[in-house]
XYZ file of C-alpha atoms in Angstrom:
351
model
C -57.680 51.153 -31.898
C -57.877 54.488 -29.919
C -58.302 52.794 -26.588
C -55.505 50.532 -27.503
C -53.009 53.246 -28.410
C -54.245 55.423 -25.346
C -53.844 52.560 -22.995
C -50.034 51.852 -24.461
C -48.950 55.244 -24.031
C -50.306 55.563 -20.745
C -48.540 52.385 -19.497
C -45.492 53.547 -21.154
C -45.660 57.055 -19.406
C -45.863 55.492 -16.101
C -42.944 52.802 -16.695
C -40.656 55.581 -17.993
C -41.582 57.975 -15.095
C -40.878 55.241 -12.823
C -37.697 54.757 -14.746
C -36.656 58.406 -14.676
C -37.215 58.531 -10.842
C -34.663 55.654 -10.170
C -32.313 56.919 -12.444
C -32.227 60.280 -11.024
C -32.021 58.901 -7.433
C -29.008 56.976 -8.562
C -27.079 59.837 -10.260
C -28.422 62.877 -8.280
C -25.362 63.307 -6.247
C -23.211 63.706 -9.311
C -25.515 65.826 -11.228
C -25.570 68.220 -8.071
C -21.737 68.149 -7.397
C -21.097 68.921 -11.108
C -23.836 71.465 -11.544
C -25.905 69.816 -13.988
C -28.575 72.739 -15.167
C -32.039 71.913 -14.827
C -33.355 72.589 -18.357
C -30.471 70.527 -19.620
C -31.333 67.857 -17.148
C -34.900 67.810 -18.306
C -34.144 68.578 -22.032
C -30.980 67.251 -22.993
C -30.965 64.030 -20.749
C -34.297 62.875 -19.536
C -36.108 63.543 -22.730
C -33.653 61.747 -24.656
C -33.534 59.040 -21.972
C -37.312 58.451 -22.417
C -36.888 58.049 -26.060
C -34.084 55.660 -26.024
C -35.480 53.202 -23.412
C -38.944 53.682 -24.165
C -38.342 52.709 -27.706
C -35.854 49.653 -26.486
C -38.727 48.106 -24.607
C -41.738 49.166 -26.694
C -42.495 45.529 -28.153
C -42.738 44.158 -24.506
C -44.740 47.036 -23.321
C -47.136 46.767 -26.426
C -47.271 42.943 -25.551
C -48.464 43.892 -21.788
C -50.945 46.355 -23.055
C -52.405 43.984 -25.630
C -52.918 41.238 -22.810
C -54.401 44.064 -20.305
C -56.818 45.542 -22.749
C -57.804 42.184 -24.462
C -58.144 40.523 -20.993
C -60.276 43.208 -19.800
C -62.464 42.824 -22.940
C -62.579 39.178 -22.401
C -63.539 39.245 -18.737
C -66.555 41.459 -19.694
C -67.736 39.016 -22.254
C -67.252 41.649 -24.887
C -65.056 39.284 -27.359
C -67.886 36.728 -26.804
C -70.435 39.282 -28.000
C -68.266 40.561 -30.996
C -67.580 36.961 -32.180
C -71.352 36.183 -31.478
C -72.401 39.084 -33.904
C -70.751 37.608 -36.953
C -67.640 39.336 -36.993
C -64.717 36.895 -37.497
C -61.786 36.389 -35.452
C -59.366 37.615 -38.384
C -61.569 40.809 -38.600
C -61.425 41.223 -34.869
C -57.527 41.301 -35.519
C -57.556 43.883 -37.928
C -57.317 47.106 -35.593
C -54.722 45.443 -33.800
C -52.933 44.794 -36.906
C -53.229 48.534 -37.972
C -51.880 49.552 -34.320
C -48.820 47.459 -34.713
C -48.051 48.791 -38.142
C -48.233 52.519 -36.494
C -45.921 51.632 -33.727
C -43.526 49.509 -35.585
C -42.948 51.996 -38.156
C -42.545 54.570 -35.716
C -39.996 52.397 -33.595
C -38.235 51.784 -37.182
C -37.822 55.428 -37.731
C -36.739 56.117 -34.263
C -34.064 53.081 -34.309
C -32.626 53.899 -37.818
C -32.409 57.911 -37.735
C -33.842 59.865 -34.718
C -32.455 57.866 -31.693
C -28.948 57.985 -32.337
C -28.951 61.738 -32.897
C -30.807 61.895 -29.432
C -28.238 59.588 -27.896
C -25.532 61.913 -29.054
C -27.150 64.472 -26.706
C -27.823 62.272 -23.947
C -24.340 60.814 -23.636
C -22.696 63.677 -24.138
C -24.612 65.395 -20.796
C -24.028 61.971 -19.151
C -20.206 62.172 -19.870
C -20.123 66.072 -18.483
C -22.029 65.447 -15.514
C -22.067 62.034 -14.521
C -19.387 59.427 -15.961
C -15.807 59.568 -14.916
C -13.138 60.128 -17.693
C -12.887 57.196 -20.087
C -9.827 55.033 -19.985
C -8.555 53.022 -22.641
C -7.290 49.321 -21.275
C -6.964 47.814 -24.568
C -3.449 46.139 -24.998
C -1.675 45.098 -28.075
C -4.007 47.284 -30.396
C -3.544 46.288 -34.066
C -5.518 48.502 -36.845
C -5.351 48.385 -40.427
C -5.602 52.071 -41.651
C -5.353 51.591 -45.278
C -5.197 48.930 -47.974
C -1.669 48.517 -47.394
C -0.837 50.069 -43.999
C -0.840 48.635 -40.601
C -0.430 50.166 -37.210
C 0.066 48.681 -33.697
C 0.459 50.087 -30.067
C 1.128 48.258 -27.156
C -0.932 50.468 -25.036
C -2.810 53.903 -25.660
C -3.469 56.749 -23.106
C -6.375 58.632 -23.854
C -5.994 61.661 -21.728
C -2.524 62.339 -23.120
C -3.373 60.964 -26.768
C 0.018 58.842 -26.586
C 0.377 55.275 -28.019
C 3.388 53.491 -26.733
C 5.613 51.159 -28.644
C 4.369 52.305 -31.864
C 4.589 50.283 -35.096
C 3.639 51.422 -38.904
C 4.110 48.503 -41.472
C 3.761 49.340 -45.219
C 2.935 46.583 -47.616
C 3.104 46.019 -51.521
C 1.238 42.894 -52.031
C 2.399 40.525 -49.439
C 6.037 42.086 -49.360
C 6.770 44.346 -46.545
C 8.274 47.867 -48.121
C 8.998 49.588 -44.808
C 8.396 49.415 -41.230
C 8.673 52.217 -38.548
C 9.247 51.550 -34.972
C 9.137 54.012 -31.992
C 9.208 54.650 -28.474
C 5.861 56.188 -28.541
C 3.757 58.474 -31.097
C 1.755 61.400 -29.757
C -1.254 63.419 -31.394
C -0.143 67.014 -31.838
C -3.517 68.977 -31.562
C -2.009 72.037 -33.463
C -0.491 70.206 -36.486
C -3.456 67.628 -36.572
C -0.865 64.829 -37.156
C 1.130 62.134 -35.202
C 4.471 62.897 -33.706
C 6.717 59.657 -33.734
C 9.475 59.868 -31.172
C 12.830 58.047 -31.034
C 11.937 56.176 -34.289
C 13.784 53.629 -36.507
C 12.855 53.218 -40.417
C 13.785 49.974 -41.951
C 13.331 50.139 -45.820
C 13.454 46.758 -47.311
C 14.263 46.193 -51.048
C 14.543 42.525 -51.894
C 17.631 41.229 -50.142
C 18.699 44.727 -49.242
C 17.602 46.498 -45.867
C 18.630 50.327 -44.974
C 17.966 51.757 -41.349
C 17.295 55.230 -40.604
C 17.111 56.588 -36.982
C 15.655 60.013 -35.754
C 14.401 61.801 -32.559
C 10.814 62.772 -34.003
C 8.977 62.857 -37.143
C 5.676 64.172 -38.163
C 3.455 61.848 -39.994
C -0.071 61.806 -41.368
C -2.010 58.549 -40.815
C -5.644 57.490 -41.621
C -6.149 57.325 -37.681
C -7.589 59.768 -35.398
C -7.420 59.769 -31.464
C -11.140 59.639 -31.155
C -10.913 55.877 -32.666
C -9.226 55.023 -29.167
C -12.081 57.032 -27.237
C -15.025 54.781 -28.393
C -17.050 52.994 -25.951
C -18.064 49.857 -27.254
C -21.672 50.116 -25.685
C -21.955 53.633 -26.824
C -20.212 53.763 -30.114
C -22.975 52.356 -32.220
C -25.799 53.718 -30.447
C -25.072 57.398 -31.679
C -24.747 56.489 -35.377
C -27.507 56.627 -37.695
C -27.799 53.501 -39.872
C -25.979 55.002 -43.030
C -23.461 56.007 -40.802
C -23.360 52.572 -38.840
C -22.844 50.840 -42.336
C -19.615 53.196 -43.166
C -18.356 52.772 -39.670
C -18.799 48.513 -40.060
C -16.861 48.875 -43.297
C -14.085 50.722 -41.764
C -13.973 48.352 -38.606
C -13.941 45.198 -40.984
C -11.159 46.781 -42.928
C -9.024 47.507 -39.853
C -9.689 44.002 -38.541
C -11.548 45.165 -35.307
C -12.761 42.378 -32.909
C -15.924 44.056 -32.507
C -17.574 43.854 -35.831
C -19.895 41.280 -34.694
C -21.476 43.570 -31.856
C -21.996 46.222 -34.460
C -23.544 43.945 -37.008
C -25.900 42.691 -34.095
C -26.800 46.307 -33.242
C -27.508 47.088 -36.781
C -30.043 44.116 -37.374
C -31.613 44.425 -34.209
C -32.794 48.219 -35.121
C -35.130 46.169 -37.562
C -35.689 42.928 -35.909
C -36.789 44.373 -32.486
C -39.737 46.734 -34.175
C -40.683 43.620 -36.077
C -41.176 41.749 -33.124
C -44.104 44.084 -32.254
C -46.235 41.978 -34.831
C -45.482 38.864 -33.006
C -46.165 40.134 -29.511
C -49.493 41.406 -30.489
C -50.585 38.291 -32.459
C -49.522 36.216 -29.402
C -51.145 38.713 -26.795
C -54.475 38.845 -28.487
C -54.832 35.135 -29.426
C -53.790 34.265 -25.610
C -56.079 36.763 -23.853
C -59.114 36.555 -25.833
C -60.331 33.712 -23.982
C -62.064 34.387 -20.701
C -60.572 32.462 -17.989
C -60.838 32.110 -14.061
C -58.190 34.459 -12.686
C -59.070 36.982 -15.405
C -56.307 40.006 -16.136
C -54.289 38.437 -13.614
C -53.782 35.037 -15.255
C -53.314 36.449 -18.635
C -50.634 39.093 -17.323
C -48.824 36.350 -15.476
C -48.734 34.165 -18.452
C -47.894 37.190 -20.572
C -44.843 38.099 -18.421
C -43.571 34.537 -18.650
C -43.510 34.433 -22.372
C -41.680 38.103 -22.273
C -39.244 36.765 -20.230
C -38.544 33.586 -22.171
C -38.405 35.986 -25.344
C -35.696 38.130 -23.553
C -33.881 35.132 -22.827
C -34.036 33.665 -26.377
C -32.367 37.053 -27.702
C -29.717 36.863 -25.020
C -28.806 33.404 -25.857
C -28.749 34.137 -29.713
C -26.619 37.068 -29.137
C -24.170 35.009 -26.927
C -23.993 32.631 -29.546
C -23.048 35.329 -32.097
C -20.284 36.859 -30.102
C -18.671 33.587 -28.998
C -19.747 30.715 -31.206
C -19.583 32.018 -34.473
C -23.471 32.477 -35.333
C -24.022 35.107 -37.872
C -25.592 38.217 -36.251
C -28.347 38.334 -38.706
C -29.614 35.011 -37.593
C -28.823 35.758 -34.117
C -31.281 38.801 -34.254
C -34.186 37.022 -36.281
C -33.953 33.407 -34.811
C -35.990 34.557 -31.783
C -38.582 36.205 -33.840
C -38.925 33.172 -36.200
C -39.374 30.620 -33.070
C -42.036 33.134 -31.535
C -43.590 33.608 -34.924
C -44.420 29.850 -35.012
C -45.389 30.005 -31.397
C -48.096 32.846 -32.373
C -49.387 30.977 -35.043
C -50.050 27.881 -32.768
C -51.602 29.945 -30.245
C -53.783 31.620 -33.044
C -54.662 27.987 -34.504
C -56.099 26.781 -30.883
C -57.656 30.577 -30.117
C -61.449 30.208 -29.565
C -62.966 31.870 -32.412
């Protein structure tokens, strides 16, 4: 067990070192031009970079570790000696299971709580010293901001916090009570409220309607400019799972089109660590046989399985986002399929 964990963290360290070198070579000019501090680069950015990407690819790196470690034992006839001494194949799998539990538990804790906080620091550093200012290119933005209130912007400028062609509609049941239309609405940072410019209020009472016009109007809405600055690929990465659950509830209420994406992120935080058990099981059963070609043959087959697993995850994700497949099933179907494969490989493995 000690050898297995040592081998895994060694491979993880090598891969992450290479990843950091490539990442720095790509971003070096921006970091230098913007005066990124060296300590901040190491502590705030690359430490959290290693946490995020190391954990993301840990099931596949564990899989490669298992194949490398077990193939080496098989090529030196150590596994034959273990089985010949009366130790059952199930008993031989026990240390691997313990290692899987340790690594999967660490990954779960990181995914749900620690990495989101680490991502806040990493992404903030990246935006300060690498990324260009974010621009919102969405048009025809619709949001529900309460049980009975709906807002609309034709487009929104993040830099000036101005939303153009603003509309606010208030309903009672299915009937509209009033509607505000304006040329634009701007966030006032001093008052912390929205200022609606060149507006028309339309009050509806049965068959009667009343119009009211004005130059500007201060109003408080359950809507903050930060909601327009959210990048889809970063938003959920910076939230712990309890925060993510609350955020998804708000997105469902507002009628967001990105709910499926957020649900996939939520379910993958559990399904990906669980894949550790499947990858370890497949790796041990597949590489415990001594074959011509040794470690190389096992690694080649292992990489093929890893690539098909990643492909299965991508296909399931596409089906969830575009074809209406449940995000829960999209995240767990690859694990179910490869779990069945692992059981078959176990049945045919030499014991």
